[in-house]
């Protein structure tokens, strides 16, 4: 049994995978904040999984965390209110089980890739050959911020120092809005949930959904924000194809809950730009997009794969 | 002995590598255009190498060509005036030696990576382990057009369909110049030798050098073009770091001959943007850039590595 935990700012999703890669147990619990809270959350998630007896004596634990990871240490996980914590070491000492920690978007990318492959082969089983599938899959996370994870032949692409996939901070317009990172016109200023909420400025629990509703009612500010989101996502898709030639771009994160409403505006951006260029058209960008289903276990499944040693987290993960 | 040919629109650079990866012979000849011309050029290059006796009975031939490659076929190699040619098959039939063909920028990327690794280890020798070096190197070709090749652990990253590295057609400004591809503000509209020459509009044999000279003399049109080139190259560097986290970006192609004059303006673009963001600053972008030395044999050396079966060219290479 392999445990995977996806620790979000609000909830933690936990799965136990059996040797055949099947989800034997799943639990969702509230996340506690702070260093002690994060460790306690991990231990409570293990208990919750164990309630059904499925997660007894797991071989490994993997944890996906929204922050910068350096070895097993978590640094600057703002949404967890953790600035520096040896989360892997603490959970390992408390349980006696080997623990690996990875950035949540990278873990989710691994999970999304494995779940897609799992539909065709037994990709999640312990004996699965990683090299069998040479597909390049990018996972584009549209959450509070924007980042991607790239998986080739079932392996996470981390790059020289773990910055691979941090495409939210590439500028697509020198006259665009100022980003929290200090640059102008970063993709994340158009696509980040926090950036959209800030520019919308009307509060609400689901500000991006409110923007879409108001845009449907022809509110000009909302239309501008919705069109900007579409432009930013389309730019991210083009970038993931022209830089790494991802065959499939799986869109996940909170904004993926917009479903077809999101896809419709993104496709409207991608298809005209394709029509202008035979080269871009030949890439069939719109056809490469898939939405992660709501309540997908991809992030927790990916964390369990991290736990079993895939990938070897040898270099630090950089996050803003 | 392994032969590598880099077939450019004007000249063809040919090398013969011995088993230890040393350049045993090198020759430069004029390129003939058209389908028959391309085949004749390859055969003349082999003769030129053979003159010293070094290239007798090579084990393989690899050819880098500025165009779209589909298996061994060359398609749309505009600078060679070739629209469709089984170059690999023709040269193989004429010589009895196995031939592989690859896009020239991708071959050059492989060569630039191998030459860098060769300085530290015996990376070019037949027995060299490719996995020994997990470095990610990007080769950014600033020639008539702009494209990159990405090499990880000594292997070319082609992506799902060979489009990986075609970053010249990513837009960095929705209000930018119209690109030959039909989009606006593509990186190549700022950095492509052909695009700069067109926008400069004064002819000359080395229009980009003329632009730099005129910019030094404060010609405002030239200053705008030079600053645009710097912005475009800086955007390409950021992109290659934030998408794939290339540890080193080797700049080659005709514009690399500008040397320190090019580096100075690119660094001036990269360093202020870094200063605005601790995250971008932490990536040390300017420090990652290297210029390919003038008259480097990287492209022909890379072609010889393609010839020895590295990489397996299983998917088509897309070019505009």
XYZ file of C-alpha atoms in Angstrom, chain A residues 61-303:
243
model
C 3.995 8.177 2.007
C 4.145 11.002 -0.515
C 2.923 14.528 0.226
C 2.109 17.265 -2.278
C 2.413 20.773 -0.784
C 1.677 24.197 -2.318
C 5.091 25.712 -1.804
C 8.776 25.573 -2.503
C 10.312 22.176 -1.719
C 13.998 21.672 -0.970
C 14.734 17.996 -0.343
C 12.084 17.016 2.222
C 11.793 20.576 3.591
C 8.838 22.821 2.823
C 9.674 26.497 2.397
C 7.328 29.437 1.811
C 4.067 27.468 1.687
C 2.019 30.647 2.109
C -1.411 28.956 2.033
C -0.350 26.577 4.809
C 1.313 29.408 6.787
C 4.535 27.417 6.810
C 7.819 29.227 6.208
C 10.275 26.378 6.855
C 9.403 22.838 7.950
C 11.041 19.430 7.603
C 7.617 17.934 6.859
C 9.075 14.728 5.395
C 11.339 14.164 8.406
C 8.628 14.939 10.980
C 6.069 12.571 9.442
C 8.726 9.904 8.938
C 9.770 10.085 12.609
C 6.136 9.932 13.771
C 5.198 6.947 11.585
C 8.397 5.032 10.847
C 7.394 5.052 7.161
C 9.551 6.624 4.403
C 8.140 10.002 3.320
C 8.808 12.144 0.237
C 7.514 15.668 -0.301
C 6.966 17.410 -3.655
C 5.437 20.623 -4.900
C 1.684 20.046 -5.311
C 1.471 21.030 -8.987
C 4.350 18.727 -9.927
C 2.764 15.868 -7.936
C -0.610 16.526 -9.610
C 1.070 16.454 -13.037
C 2.500 13.030 -12.272
C -0.914 11.858 -11.058
C -2.820 13.274 -14.031
C -0.381 11.579 -16.408
C -0.616 8.251 -14.561
C -4.425 8.336 -14.428
C -4.584 9.012 -18.192
C -2.151 6.178 -18.868
C -4.008 4.038 -16.338
C -7.044 4.214 -18.584
C -5.033 2.478 -21.307
C -2.629 0.279 -19.355
C -1.894 -0.672 -15.796
C 0.297 2.390 -15.387
C -0.202 2.809 -11.668
C 0.816 -0.707 -10.704
C 4.179 -1.198 -9.015
C 5.625 -3.042 -11.992
C 4.478 -0.564 -14.630
C 7.150 0.366 -17.133
C 7.593 4.097 -17.216
C 9.316 4.134 -20.564
C 6.437 2.333 -22.290
C 4.694 5.621 -22.962
C 6.752 8.302 -24.633
C 3.876 10.789 -24.509
C 4.558 14.249 -23.177
C 1.743 15.436 -20.903
C 1.572 18.897 -19.363
C -0.646 19.602 -16.383
C -1.716 23.258 -16.242
C -2.871 24.226 -12.776
C -5.299 27.151 -12.731
C -5.645 27.852 -9.030
C -4.720 30.817 -6.834
C -1.631 31.049 -9.031
C -0.718 29.485 -12.368
C 1.939 26.840 -12.912
C 2.448 23.699 -14.945
C 4.013 20.302 -14.465
C 5.531 18.403 -17.373
C 5.650 14.599 -17.513
C 7.438 12.657 -20.256
C 7.326 8.862 -20.480
C 5.714 8.872 -17.043
C 8.559 10.806 -15.435
C 8.365 14.295 -14.014
C 10.489 16.865 -15.851
C 12.037 19.085 -13.185
C 14.768 20.766 -15.219
C 18.133 21.832 -13.918
C 16.866 23.305 -10.648
C 13.166 22.450 -10.336
C 11.860 25.630 -12.032
C 10.472 23.742 -15.063
C 6.781 24.500 -15.560
C 6.751 27.832 -13.675
C 5.199 29.466 -16.711
C 2.857 31.742 -14.731
C 5.633 34.311 -14.616
C 6.260 34.641 -18.336
C 5.045 37.944 -19.760
C 2.690 38.013 -22.744
C 2.147 41.779 -22.782
C 4.696 44.464 -21.822
C 1.738 46.834 -21.232
C -0.147 44.282 -19.093
C -1.025 44.462 -15.384
C 1.780 44.502 -12.799
C 2.319 41.029 -11.330
C 3.057 40.206 -7.679
C 6.464 39.078 -8.991
C 7.245 42.643 -10.119
C 7.050 42.039 -13.862
C 4.240 43.223 -16.175
C 1.754 41.121 -18.116
C 2.726 37.744 -16.614
C 0.364 34.937 -17.631
C -0.649 34.676 -13.960
C -1.922 38.288 -13.908
C -4.598 37.081 -16.388
C -5.149 33.513 -15.203
C -4.402 33.436 -11.459
C -7.478 33.170 -9.227
C -5.942 35.648 -6.782
C -5.034 38.142 -9.521
C -8.512 37.954 -11.077
C -10.197 38.364 -7.657
C -7.985 41.396 -6.948
C -8.762 43.030 -10.294
C -12.487 42.192 -9.970
C -12.482 43.762 -6.504
C -16.025 42.781 -5.476
C -15.241 39.994 -3.006
C -17.408 36.867 -3.042
C -16.579 33.235 -2.412
C -16.107 32.272 -6.055
C -14.995 35.525 -7.713
C -13.976 33.906 -11.022
C -17.420 32.304 -11.363
C -18.935 35.704 -10.539
C -16.788 37.231 -13.312
C -18.120 34.663 -15.813
C -21.722 35.289 -14.692
C -21.293 39.068 -14.960
C -19.582 38.687 -18.352
C -22.587 36.667 -19.563
C -24.654 39.678 -18.478
C -22.337 41.922 -20.578
C -20.619 43.710 -17.663
C -17.662 45.295 -19.524
C -15.166 44.906 -16.647
C -16.113 41.225 -16.314
C -15.882 40.686 -20.089
C -12.354 42.150 -20.050
C -11.305 39.879 -17.176
C -12.884 36.777 -18.751
C -11.281 37.523 -22.131
C -7.952 38.106 -20.384
C -8.241 34.730 -18.651
C -8.933 33.086 -22.015
C -5.944 34.863 -23.619
C -3.676 33.827 -20.756
C -4.723 30.182 -20.828
C -4.377 30.118 -24.636
C -0.864 31.597 -24.302
C 0.019 28.921 -21.733
C -1.230 26.182 -24.048
C 0.732 27.551 -27.048
C 3.805 27.813 -24.856
C 3.548 24.247 -23.549
C 3.256 23.007 -27.119
C 5.941 25.164 -28.759
C 8.443 24.804 -25.917
C 8.045 21.133 -24.936
C 5.471 19.847 -27.452
C 3.072 18.408 -24.907
C 0.685 16.081 -26.727
C -2.014 16.677 -24.111
C -2.546 19.596 -21.749
C -4.628 18.591 -18.755
C -6.173 21.628 -17.049
C -6.799 21.311 -13.315
C -7.034 23.518 -10.239
C -9.987 25.490 -8.866
C -10.752 27.267 -12.152
C -11.157 23.909 -13.943
C -14.525 23.686 -12.135
C -15.750 26.260 -14.702
C -15.727 23.331 -17.123
C -17.170 24.003 -20.555
C -17.545 27.726 -19.808
C -13.749 27.915 -19.506
C -13.071 25.689 -22.520
C -15.423 27.707 -24.734
C -13.561 31.001 -24.212
C -10.106 29.364 -24.419
C -10.998 27.615 -27.677
C -12.332 30.897 -29.086
C -8.828 32.333 -28.462
C -6.915 29.351 -29.850
C -8.875 28.714 -32.998
C -8.582 32.174 -34.684
C -4.845 32.338 -33.942
C -4.544 28.906 -35.505
C -6.453 29.987 -38.569
C -3.928 32.782 -39.198
C -0.980 30.398 -39.427
C -0.729 27.029 -41.188
C 2.063 26.118 -38.766
C 0.058 26.931 -35.626
C -3.008 25.316 -37.215
C -1.043 22.106 -37.821
C -0.441 21.849 -34.067
C -4.199 21.397 -33.358
C -3.871 23.244 -30.064
C -7.533 23.213 -29.012
C -7.718 19.448 -29.509
C -4.862 18.903 -27.056
C -6.764 20.318 -24.067
C -8.462 18.098 -21.498
C -10.106 19.157 -18.239
C -9.355 17.210 -15.090
C -12.725 15.853 -13.881
C -14.129 17.538 -10.739
C -13.061 15.711 -7.546
C -10.273 13.940 -9.441
C -7.786 12.216 -7.144
C -4.925 13.119 -9.516
C -3.014 15.259 -7.026
C -3.142 12.682 -4.220
C -2.408 9.805 -6.625
C 0.587 11.777 -7.919
C 1.765 12.290 -4.345
